[in-house]
Amino acid sequence: MSTSRYDFKETDPFAPIVYIYQNTALLHEEKTEYQALQVRQHPYFGRMLILDGVVQLTERDEFFYHEMLVHPVLHAHPDPKHVLIIGGGDGGSLREVLRHKGVESVTMAEIDARVVAVSKEYFPTLRTGFDDPRAQVIFTDGIKHVEAPPRLYDAIIVDSTDPVGPAVNLFSADFYKAAVEALTPNGFFVTQSESLMFHAGFVSEVHNRLKAAFPIADCYAQAIATYAGNWWTFSVGSKELNPRTPKRKPRIDTRYYSSEVHRKAFLPGALMKKLAAGTIDW
Amino acid sequence: MSTSRYDFKETDPFAPIVYIYQNTALLHEEKTEYQALQVRQHPYFGRMLILDGVVQLTERDEFFYHEMLVHPVLHAHPDPKHVLIIGGGDGGSLREVLRHKGVESVTMAEIDARVVAVSKEYFPTLRTGFDDPRAQVIFTDGIKHVEAPPRLYDAIIVDSTDPVGPAVNLFSADFYKAAVEALTPNGFFVTQSESLMFHAGFVSEVHNRLKAAFPIADCYAQAIATYAGNWWTFSVGSKELNPRTPKRKPRIDTRYYSSEVHRKAFLPGALMKKLAAGTIDW
């Protein structure tokens, strides 16, 4: 294990600002079958998971991303029992889903077994879900799993890297159509969908692909300081239910998510119209 | 004028991430009486105003900041006529205030005349307000102006740099007490107040100082990609009116602000409680 002090320079090809994390220590580094993987320690952010040169999470602020990816759809659904996570090998989304006592099974389809193994070793606050008897981790391409699902899910949660490399097809129209078929009649689909500031055109594309596949498509956002562009979007497809309306108060411990956060996070109507029209002009 | 290609490395002492803007050209550089001033051109963000090594605005995204600093309080007030801007020498806040047809006078108290002169030269989309007959620019310490105001204002808008150097006293309890006295009975005070992610403790301090001075204190936020921490806060003091409630629909052209944006931007109640208690734990 190397622990040399190092300024980590993020190499996100989609970001017009380069982020530098100073005085990090390299705890782990490897080339997996799918991507370059690093774990670093930062004096402010704690441990950081870095895939292909892009920060995926930091111990300090990961809860914003994982709570906001998972809890809106699980609270907009009256009683989610069976949940599929695609990606999310670090365990953060799994941890959040399992906080819901009513959830009976969580399947995680992660393509890269090394992400799970390394996260289990280096991220004690994220790995808590892996030992839960309700959790099942499958190392497979999530798209194949959704195309031939062993069961229908109440929620499908896509916790992916940026839309390049292994993740690119997770943002495709075909995948979204398959997801509709893999959901129960009142099921929800949610995916992280990049920055509303830096990638507004891409967010529009995702929204319109979801709109073509699902009766209802919607979008919400949360500021996340370690994701370039920061104004991070989450795009939702729904077969029947309105994702803007929480069906119940959280009965779980959250650090940030609440019913009020839920309602406020969804984009204003005028912005949704521009998103659908592809006319966001910044 | 130098136009050398240069990666500009932001030197914000309060930010745990260093931002690098690649391939900028230096258009202007000087040491003013108060601060180091640069204007750079960036391929994505356009022209950037940099004070003491920190990006103050970029042509591309400044409208988020200026609209969100100015329009919430001017719409929460039934009929603002006389407005004071402290700082804001680039002209962006002045431009937004003057969009309100009912506004009869805008006084800008800017300590650094060079910021105004350089902005007039380099930022054509920001300088539009300086020639308006309703605008008056005074080069003075805004605190002195507020302590002996020539008139009462319906709104005081603090468009300052970070709380160091010339701006530090603009975040003090004494200044807030003086601001109360310089406002009409239903007047509003608003100040930019740093990042909810990186400077939550500071945002709490500002909130509690405002709460001690004003009958009502409140806080809202907007993601801004070029401000370190990004989840940028705006702190409000009010003598009588609820800042969360817009009194009328915008009758002005905005790129982002709307009544719905206004309502959603204010922090959720649970977070306001933590802010007041100083217990934000991230």
XYZ file of C-alpha atoms in Angstrom:
564
model
C 0.000 0.000 0.000
C 1.402 3.364 -1.025
C 0.621 6.346 1.149
C 2.537 9.060 -0.686
C 1.107 12.578 -0.316
C -0.366 13.639 -3.592
C -2.588 16.279 -5.144
C -5.242 14.338 -6.993
C -6.288 16.052 -10.214
C -9.648 14.844 -11.460
C -9.708 14.021 -15.158
C -13.427 14.335 -15.884
C -13.671 14.850 -19.655
C -17.136 16.437 -19.318
C -16.229 19.159 -16.842
C -14.977 22.630 -17.789
C -13.468 23.015 -14.325
C -10.682 20.696 -13.182
C -10.934 19.791 -9.512
C -7.811 19.300 -7.419
C -7.874 17.519 -4.085
C -4.711 18.504 -2.239
C -2.682 16.344 0.119
C -4.402 13.074 -0.603
C -2.789 9.762 0.255
C -3.128 6.871 -2.182
C -4.499 3.909 -0.235
C -5.222 1.558 -3.110
C -4.894 1.473 -6.880
C -5.668 -1.159 -9.481
C -6.866 -1.696 -13.019
C -9.989 -3.826 -12.907
C -11.419 -5.599 -15.917
C -13.611 -2.544 -16.525
C -11.962 0.566 -15.146
C -9.114 2.190 -13.243
C -9.885 2.192 -9.522
C -8.290 4.250 -6.766
C -8.984 4.836 -3.101
C -7.503 8.011 -1.651
C -7.603 9.688 1.731
C -8.282 13.443 1.784
C -7.912 15.649 4.874
C -11.416 17.145 4.501
C -13.426 14.613 2.510
C -12.078 11.441 4.111
C -11.764 8.425 1.881
C -12.598 8.877 -1.776
C -13.513 6.282 -4.394
C -12.199 7.233 -7.824
C -13.087 5.391 -11.032
C -11.390 6.240 -14.315
C -10.046 9.446 -12.794
C -13.446 10.722 -11.613
C -14.485 11.008 -7.955
C -17.460 8.695 -7.338
C -17.937 9.412 -3.677
C -16.277 10.774 -0.594
C -16.985 9.633 2.943
C -17.884 13.160 3.951
C -20.591 13.993 1.436
C -21.756 10.667 -0.047
C -24.940 10.733 2.003
C -26.354 13.586 -0.072
C -26.035 11.541 -3.239
C -27.139 8.185 -1.842
C -30.088 9.538 0.153
C -31.281 11.617 -2.772
C -30.877 8.787 -5.275
C -32.776 6.257 -3.175
C -35.327 7.884 -0.895
C -37.515 9.996 -3.200
C -38.784 7.041 -5.248
C -38.974 4.716 -2.246
C -41.149 7.297 -0.474
C -43.242 8.071 -3.551
C -44.104 4.367 -3.706
C -46.693 3.234 -1.118
C -44.930 0.020 -0.144
C -41.781 -0.979 -2.036
C -40.832 -4.598 -1.361
C -38.461 -5.639 -4.128
C -35.743 -3.286 -5.312
C -33.074 -3.599 -7.990
C -29.912 -1.514 -7.858
C -27.799 -1.383 -10.996
C -24.206 -0.394 -10.310
C -23.721 1.023 -6.840
C -20.919 -1.408 -6.037
C -19.676 0.837 -3.237
C -22.706 -0.156 -1.174
C -24.073 3.313 -0.392
C -27.354 2.878 -2.258
C -27.784 -0.625 -0.859
C -27.350 0.742 2.663
C -30.063 3.361 2.056
C -32.550 0.935 0.477
C -32.152 -1.496 3.377
C -33.092 1.240 5.848
C -36.658 0.699 4.629
C -37.983 -2.013 6.922
C -40.712 -2.961 4.430
C -38.188 -3.874 1.738
C -38.012 -7.652 1.465
C -35.310 -8.067 -1.177
C -32.640 -5.934 -2.776
C -30.794 -7.227 -5.800
C -27.632 -5.404 -6.794
C -26.407 -6.001 -10.328
C -22.866 -4.643 -10.403
C -20.640 -5.332 -13.372
C -17.346 -4.887 -11.536
C -16.742 -7.253 -8.624
C -13.581 -5.363 -7.700
C -15.584 -2.230 -6.820
C -17.519 -4.247 -4.262
C -14.422 -5.954 -2.874
C -12.424 -2.757 -2.545
C -15.361 -0.833 -1.065
C -15.936 -3.537 1.509
C -12.306 -3.171 2.531
C -11.970 0.627 2.531
C -15.432 2.104 3.202
C -16.754 0.795 6.526
C -19.654 3.294 6.592
C -20.863 2.170 3.158
C -20.558 -1.613 3.356
C -23.145 -2.142 6.091
C -25.745 -3.541 3.694
C -23.723 -6.349 2.178
C -24.298 -8.669 5.143
C -28.044 -8.077 5.296
C -29.918 -11.306 4.462
C -32.291 -9.315 2.234
C -29.404 -8.271 -0.041
C -28.174 -10.256 -3.020
C -25.219 -9.076 -5.101
C -24.893 -10.379 -8.657
C -21.829 -9.560 -10.724
C -23.372 -9.032 -14.113
C -24.275 -6.425 -16.687
C -27.355 -4.716 -15.263
C -28.835 -4.342 -18.721
C -28.886 -8.100 -19.266
C -30.478 -8.552 -15.848
C -33.236 -6.081 -16.711
C -33.850 -7.619 -20.128
C -34.481 -11.030 -18.539
C -35.504 -10.189 -14.990
C -36.010 -13.063 -12.553
C -38.929 -11.107 -11.049
C -40.689 -7.745 -11.258
C -39.322 -4.916 -9.116
C -41.075 -2.085 -7.316
C -38.107 0.177 -7.943
C -35.071 0.090 -10.208
C -32.271 2.396 -9.092
C -29.372 3.113 -11.452
C -26.302 4.151 -9.504
C -23.830 4.397 -12.358
C -20.653 6.173 -13.370
C -20.688 8.872 -16.058
C -22.153 7.903 -19.439
C -18.942 6.569 -20.931
C -17.330 3.133 -20.871
C -19.255 0.464 -18.978
C -22.153 2.826 -18.123
C -23.031 4.231 -21.544
C -25.875 1.828 -22.322
C -27.504 2.501 -18.967
C -28.660 5.802 -20.486
C -30.105 4.312 -23.680
C -33.719 4.289 -24.881
C -33.641 0.497 -25.230
C -32.603 0.037 -21.627
C -35.391 2.325 -20.438
C -37.939 0.335 -22.443
C -36.691 -2.874 -20.858
C -36.881 -1.254 -17.423
C -40.592 -0.502 -17.877
C -41.226 -4.215 -18.426
C -39.188 -5.204 -15.379
C -41.288 -3.046 -13.017
C -44.527 -3.737 -11.169
C -47.539 -1.662 -12.331
C -46.830 1.171 -9.908
C -43.055 0.821 -10.054
C -40.447 3.558 -10.233
C -37.207 3.895 -12.143
C -34.550 6.423 -11.101
C -31.094 7.140 -12.445
C -28.375 9.634 -11.652
C -28.228 11.828 -14.760
C -25.288 14.241 -14.545
C -25.101 18.002 -13.957
C -27.896 20.395 -14.809
C -25.267 23.105 -15.216
C -22.579 21.409 -17.297
C -24.620 18.713 -19.057
C -28.078 20.237 -19.507
C -28.318 18.866 -23.050
C -27.598 15.373 -21.793
C -30.140 15.722 -18.971
C -32.702 16.686 -21.646
C -31.856 13.606 -23.689
C -32.252 11.326 -20.690
C -35.540 12.993 -19.785
C -36.931 12.565 -23.277
C -35.850 8.936 -23.492
C -37.598 8.284 -20.177
C -40.671 10.173 -21.406
C -40.778 7.971 -24.481
C -40.634 4.805 -22.376
C -42.679 5.689 -19.266
C -46.117 7.275 -18.786
C -44.517 9.777 -16.391
C -40.989 11.228 -16.480
C -39.647 13.742 -14.006
C -36.425 15.188 -12.670
C -35.024 16.504 -9.422
C -31.668 17.909 -8.373
C -29.315 18.266 -5.445
C -26.111 20.270 -5.070
C -23.158 17.906 -4.575
C -19.812 19.630 -4.176
C -17.623 16.741 -5.355
C -19.434 16.121 -8.641
C -18.333 18.483 -11.379
C -21.131 20.895 -12.161
C -22.536 20.186 -8.734
C -26.152 20.748 -9.529
C -26.687 17.030 -9.845
C -29.805 15.588 -11.441
C -31.786 12.424 -10.808
C -34.202 11.395 -13.544
C -37.317 9.390 -12.795
C -39.601 7.199 -14.858
C -42.916 6.125 -13.376
C -45.604 3.792 -14.647
C -48.448 5.276 -12.660
C -47.613 7.249 -9.530
C -46.543 10.871 -9.210
C -42.910 10.881 -8.042
C -43.276 14.426 -6.609
C -45.604 13.289 -3.837
C -44.175 11.408 -0.870
C -46.718 8.803 0.234
C -45.536 8.833 3.844
C -43.145 10.547 6.230
C -39.688 8.970 6.496
C -39.654 6.327 9.213
C -35.913 5.955 8.830
C -32.892 7.870 10.020
C -31.702 10.248 7.352
C -29.077 12.929 7.527
C -30.656 15.086 4.830
C -33.714 13.606 3.115
C -37.152 14.648 4.362
C -40.594 15.045 2.818
C -39.913 18.740 2.440
C -36.542 18.114 0.792
C -38.356 15.676 -1.522
C -40.920 18.243 -2.654
C -38.445 21.088 -3.051
C -35.917 19.016 -5.008
C -38.116 18.454 -8.057
C -37.431 21.000 -10.776
C -39.867 23.900 -11.206
C -42.476 23.532 -13.951
C -40.962 26.150 -16.264
C -37.603 24.402 -16.115
C -39.212 20.996 -16.758
C -40.770 22.450 -19.910
C -37.384 23.673 -21.108
C -35.836 20.335 -20.230
C -38.432 18.505 -22.336
C -38.023 20.985 -25.187
C -34.230 20.843 -25.004
C -34.106 24.630 -24.698
C -32.148 25.136 -21.485
C -29.952 28.025 -22.528
C -27.054 28.085 -20.121
C -2.722 43.676 -22.521
C -1.374 40.176 -22.049
C -3.263 37.305 -23.639
C -1.017 34.408 -22.690
C -2.761 31.017 -22.380
C -2.845 30.037 -18.760
C -4.477 27.575 -16.421
C -5.956 29.710 -13.686
C -5.742 28.035 -10.290
C -8.186 29.513 -7.799
C -6.651 30.283 -4.411
C -9.746 30.259 -2.211
C -8.464 29.707 1.335
C -11.895 28.430 2.478
C -12.333 25.685 -0.128
C -11.123 22.096 0.307
C -11.210 21.646 -3.477
C -8.938 23.738 -5.691
C -10.577 24.738 -8.958
C -8.548 24.986 -12.146
C -9.819 26.827 -15.191
C -7.792 25.603 -18.159
C -6.711 27.620 -21.171
C -7.695 31.011 -19.867
C -6.297 34.189 -21.360
C -5.343 37.051 -19.066
C -7.131 40.159 -20.330
C -6.401 42.510 -17.459
C -4.548 42.498 -14.157
C -3.961 45.136 -11.506
C -3.545 45.706 -7.804
C -6.247 48.113 -6.667
C -6.167 49.958 -3.374
C -8.169 47.074 -1.860
C -7.499 43.854 -3.729
C -5.836 42.038 -6.620
C -8.066 42.182 -9.697
C -7.927 40.027 -12.822
C -10.101 39.578 -15.881
C -9.650 36.300 -17.741
C -11.268 34.705 -20.749
C -12.230 31.032 -20.466
C -13.366 28.850 -23.395
C -16.532 27.674 -21.594
C -17.318 30.329 -19.003
C -16.463 33.411 -21.066
C -14.981 36.336 -19.219
C -14.297 35.894 -15.529
C -13.831 38.516 -12.816
C -11.319 37.384 -10.203
C -10.642 39.245 -6.925
C -7.820 38.176 -4.615
C -7.515 34.899 -6.508
C -11.211 33.945 -6.173
C -13.668 33.830 -9.081
C -16.417 36.401 -8.476
C -18.419 35.804 -11.613
C -18.278 34.349 -15.084
C -20.280 35.621 -18.046
C -21.823 32.207 -18.510
C -23.320 31.555 -15.103
C -23.474 34.941 -13.335
C -27.218 35.205 -13.896
C -27.902 32.445 -11.355
C -26.145 34.395 -8.657
C -27.418 37.862 -9.532
C -31.023 36.820 -10.119
C -31.092 34.787 -6.912
C -29.452 37.522 -4.849
C -31.814 40.250 -6.029
C -35.214 38.900 -7.047
C -36.441 36.944 -4.025
C -36.491 39.960 -1.685
C -37.685 42.353 -4.388
C -40.617 40.018 -5.065
C -41.324 39.362 -1.384
C -41.720 43.134 -0.979
C -45.008 44.525 -2.302
C -43.532 47.604 -3.963
C -39.819 48.284 -3.535
C -38.907 51.806 -4.606
C -35.528 52.594 -3.074
C -32.792 50.002 -3.050
C -29.249 50.022 -1.704
C -26.604 47.664 -3.086
C -23.410 47.279 -1.080
C -20.534 46.009 -3.164
C -21.628 44.607 -6.496
C -19.189 46.783 -8.428
C -19.421 44.501 -11.456
C -22.938 45.821 -12.114
C -24.791 42.490 -12.205
C -26.963 43.163 -9.161
C -27.613 46.725 -10.329
C -28.804 45.401 -13.700
C -31.235 43.012 -11.981
C -32.629 45.610 -9.564
C -33.236 48.053 -12.416
C -35.351 45.471 -14.257
C -38.015 46.293 -11.670
C -39.929 49.174 -13.269
C -41.308 50.315 -9.920
C -37.848 50.921 -8.495
C -37.233 54.673 -8.394
C -33.674 54.790 -7.102
C -30.772 52.398 -6.687
C -27.753 53.463 -4.704
C -24.645 51.360 -5.058
C -22.026 51.774 -2.341
C -18.888 50.103 -3.687
C -15.596 50.549 -1.907
C -13.395 49.842 -4.916
C -13.836 52.199 -7.872
C -11.515 50.059 -9.981
C -13.958 47.122 -9.914
C -16.590 49.347 -11.487
C -14.193 50.821 -14.057
C -12.794 47.453 -15.121
C -16.231 45.817 -15.221
C -17.569 48.618 -17.393
C -14.733 47.952 -19.807
C -14.765 44.139 -19.869
C -18.305 42.998 -19.028
C -20.755 44.477 -21.548
C -23.632 42.256 -20.365
C -23.229 43.392 -16.761
C -22.687 47.139 -17.126
C -26.117 47.968 -18.586
C -27.386 49.532 -15.356
C -24.673 52.124 -14.852
C -26.203 54.554 -17.373
C -29.720 54.287 -15.976
C -30.793 57.653 -14.496
C -32.204 55.833 -11.455
C -28.753 54.495 -10.551
C -26.243 56.301 -8.372
C -22.811 54.849 -7.662
C -20.950 56.025 -4.568
C -17.397 54.898 -3.909
C -17.450 54.444 -0.192
C -17.445 51.888 2.584
C -20.983 50.469 2.569
C -20.948 50.167 6.351
C -20.428 53.902 6.774
C -23.231 54.549 4.311
C -25.612 52.321 6.264
C -24.627 53.842 9.618
C -25.552 57.317 8.368
C -28.003 56.640 5.548
C -29.189 59.619 3.474
C -32.623 57.947 3.335
C -34.446 54.758 4.306
C -34.336 51.859 1.857
C -36.926 49.224 0.970
C -34.163 46.703 0.363
C -30.471 46.468 1.204
C -28.588 43.944 -0.921
C -25.063 42.939 0.061
C -23.150 41.662 -2.959
C -19.771 41.149 -1.361
C -16.634 39.089 -1.701
C -15.800 36.336 0.807
C -15.665 37.360 4.480
C -12.018 38.399 4.486
C -10.274 41.684 3.739
C -12.571 44.536 2.728
C -15.749 42.460 3.183
C -15.291 41.066 6.681
C -17.319 43.705 8.529
C -20.247 43.240 6.143
C -20.969 40.017 8.056
C -20.843 41.562 11.535
C -23.622 41.883 14.101
C -23.066 45.652 14.317
C -23.556 46.082 10.613
C -26.790 44.071 10.687
C -28.100 46.234 13.525
C -27.332 49.357 11.528
C -29.057 47.832 8.482
C -32.309 47.394 10.430
C -32.317 51.144 11.133
C -31.643 52.008 7.494
C -34.696 50.091 6.238
C -38.332 51.108 5.868
C -40.784 49.278 8.193
C -41.374 46.428 5.724
C -37.861 46.452 4.307
C -35.645 43.481 3.473
C -31.961 42.823 3.905
C -30.199 40.100 1.910
C -26.571 39.057 1.741
C -24.641 36.339 -0.027
C -23.443 34.089 2.777
C -21.062 31.416 1.410
C -21.474 27.677 0.866
C -23.880 25.517 2.843
C -21.555 22.565 2.174
C -18.117 23.984 2.949
C -19.010 26.813 5.334
C -22.106 25.607 7.188
C -20.762 26.923 10.488
C -20.311 30.358 8.990
C -23.802 30.298 7.468
C -25.125 29.507 10.964
C -23.236 32.455 12.431
C -24.628 34.820 9.811
C -28.124 33.464 10.377
C -27.933 33.951 14.106
C -26.538 37.464 13.791
C -29.421 38.335 11.477
C -31.877 36.704 13.882
C -30.528 38.852 16.700
C -30.969 42.027 14.663
C -34.174 41.394 12.668
C -37.635 40.131 13.671
C -37.382 37.533 10.864
C -34.279 35.786 9.541
C -34.296 33.214 6.773
C -32.021 31.499 4.274
C -32.204 30.133 0.759
C -29.707 28.458 -1.537
C -28.805 27.942 -5.167
C -26.220 25.666 -6.794
C -23.541 27.776 -8.474
C -20.798 25.781 -10.189
C -18.087 28.431 -10.057
C -18.327 29.147 -6.337
C -16.412 26.640 -4.249
C -18.858 24.467 -2.366
C -21.486 25.368 -4.901
C -24.496 25.112 -2.690
C -24.515 28.864 -2.239
C -26.557 30.548 0.458
C -28.335 33.869 0.639
C -29.322 35.057 4.094
C -32.282 37.347 4.647
C -33.316 39.710 7.404
C -36.847 41.082 7.398
C -38.547 43.640 9.611
C -42.090 42.446 8.991
C -42.788 40.461 5.819
C -42.262 36.756 5.158
C -39.441 36.444 2.614
C -40.679 32.995 1.523
C -43.812 34.379 -0.077
C -43.560 36.184 -3.397
C -46.086 39.041 -3.411
C -46.518 38.967 -7.205
C -45.450 37.079 -10.319
C -42.285 38.363 -11.991
C -43.136 41.033 -14.536
C -39.569 41.072 -15.734
C -37.455 38.925 -18.016
C -35.502 36.410 -16.018
C -33.425 33.496 -17.196
C -33.958 31.440 -14.056
C -35.882 33.145 -11.254
C -39.614 32.444 -10.987
C -42.152 32.323 -8.162
C -41.705 28.557 -8.025
C -37.910 28.849 -7.901
C -38.390 31.406 -5.110
C -40.499 29.047 -2.988
C -38.333 25.989 -3.566
C -35.053 27.790 -2.863
C -35.747 28.490 0.825
C -34.247 25.839 3.060
C -36.536 23.153 4.504
C -37.743 23.698 8.067
C -35.653 20.916 9.613
C -32.523 22.357 8.064
C -33.408 25.879 9.239
C -33.661 24.523 12.786
C -30.200 22.980 12.522
C -28.867 26.185 11.023
C -30.201 28.190 13.964
C -28.882 25.643 16.459
C -25.497 25.445 14.722
C -25.848 21.659 14.486
C -25.426 21.049 10.769
C -23.258 17.949 10.876
C -21.586 17.680 7.473
